CSV table of C-alpha atoms in Angstrom, one decimal:
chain,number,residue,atom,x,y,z
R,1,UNK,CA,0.0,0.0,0.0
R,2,UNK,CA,1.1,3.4,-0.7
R,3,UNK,CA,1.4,6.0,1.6
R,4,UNK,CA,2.5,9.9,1.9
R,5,UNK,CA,5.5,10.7,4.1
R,6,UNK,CA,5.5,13.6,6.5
R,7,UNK,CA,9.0,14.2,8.4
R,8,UNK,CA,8.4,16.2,11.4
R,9,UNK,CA,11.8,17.3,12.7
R,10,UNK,CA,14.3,14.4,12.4
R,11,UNK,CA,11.4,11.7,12.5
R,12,UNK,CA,9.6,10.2,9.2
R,13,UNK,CA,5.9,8.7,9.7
R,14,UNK,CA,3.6,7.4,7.2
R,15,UNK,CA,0.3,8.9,6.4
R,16,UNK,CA,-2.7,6.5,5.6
R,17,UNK,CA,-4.3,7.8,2.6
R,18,UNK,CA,-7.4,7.9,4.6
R,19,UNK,CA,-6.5,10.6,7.2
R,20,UNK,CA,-3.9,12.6,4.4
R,21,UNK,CA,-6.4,15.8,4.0
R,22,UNK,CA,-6.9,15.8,7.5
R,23,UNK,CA,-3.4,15.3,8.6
R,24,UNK,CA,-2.1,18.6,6.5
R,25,UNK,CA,-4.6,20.8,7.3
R,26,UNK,CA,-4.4,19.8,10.8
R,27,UNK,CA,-0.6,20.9,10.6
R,28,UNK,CA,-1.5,24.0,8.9
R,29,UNK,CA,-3.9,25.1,11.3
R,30,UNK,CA,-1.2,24.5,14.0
R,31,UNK,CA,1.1,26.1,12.3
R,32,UNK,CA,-0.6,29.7,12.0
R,33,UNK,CA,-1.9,29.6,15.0
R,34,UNK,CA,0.7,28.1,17.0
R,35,UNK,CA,-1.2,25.5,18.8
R,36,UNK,CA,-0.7,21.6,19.1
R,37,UNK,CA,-2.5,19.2,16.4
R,38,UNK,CA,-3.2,15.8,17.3
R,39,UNK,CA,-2.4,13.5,14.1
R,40,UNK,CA,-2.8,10.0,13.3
R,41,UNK,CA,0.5,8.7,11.5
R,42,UNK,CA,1.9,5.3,10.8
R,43,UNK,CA,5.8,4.7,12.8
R,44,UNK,CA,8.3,2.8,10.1
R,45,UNK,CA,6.1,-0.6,10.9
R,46,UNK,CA,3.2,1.4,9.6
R,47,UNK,CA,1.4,0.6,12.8
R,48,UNK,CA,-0.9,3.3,14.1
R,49,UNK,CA,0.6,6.0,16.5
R,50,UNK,CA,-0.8,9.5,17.5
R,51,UNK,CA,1.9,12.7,17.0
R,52,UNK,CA,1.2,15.5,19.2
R,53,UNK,CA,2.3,18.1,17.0
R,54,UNK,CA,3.5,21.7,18.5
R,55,UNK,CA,2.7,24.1,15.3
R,56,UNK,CA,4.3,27.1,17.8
R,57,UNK,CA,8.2,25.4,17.9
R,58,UNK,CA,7.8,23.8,14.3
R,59,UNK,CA,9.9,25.5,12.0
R,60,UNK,CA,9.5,23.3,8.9
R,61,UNK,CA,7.5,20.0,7.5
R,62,UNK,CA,8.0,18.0,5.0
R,63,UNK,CA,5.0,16.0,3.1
R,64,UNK,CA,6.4,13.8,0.8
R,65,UNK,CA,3.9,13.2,-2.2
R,66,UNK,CA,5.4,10.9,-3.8
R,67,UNK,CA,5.0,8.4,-1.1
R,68,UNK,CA,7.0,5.7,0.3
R,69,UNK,CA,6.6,2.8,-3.3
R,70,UNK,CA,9.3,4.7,-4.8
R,71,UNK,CA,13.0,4.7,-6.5
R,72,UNK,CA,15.5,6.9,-4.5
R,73,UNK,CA,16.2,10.0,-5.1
R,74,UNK,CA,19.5,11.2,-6.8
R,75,UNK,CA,21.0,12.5,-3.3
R,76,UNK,CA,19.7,9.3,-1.6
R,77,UNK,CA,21.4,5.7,-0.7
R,78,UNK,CA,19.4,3.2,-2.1
């Protein structure tokens, strides 16, 4: 199954396509009004876990929408 990536910080989760919409604007929202956003990710097992996500000490996310069924990138070790 393919998912979306989202690194937070140094840590990558997995986002179920299910919860994807919800899970960026759930960021966003945190982000511009620097609160903290519950989301529901997948850890590297893609087994459920909840992030508590401060949106007022975040300086940068990444989404990934390519998602995790591909070829590395050219700056990446296979």
């Amino acid at each position: 199954m393919t998912h979306k990536r989202i690194l937070i910080g140094q840590r990558e989760y997995a986002i179920h396509a299910d919860q994807y919409t919800s899970v960026l604007q759930n960021v966003q929202s945190a982000m511009e009004s620097a609160t903290t956003a519950r989301l529901a990710l997948l850890d590297k097992e893609e087994r459920p876990v909840t992030v508590y996500f401060n949106g007022r000490v975040a300086e940068v996310v990444v989404v990934d929408d390519d998602g995790l069924d591909r070829e590395s990138r050219p700056s990446e070790i296979s």
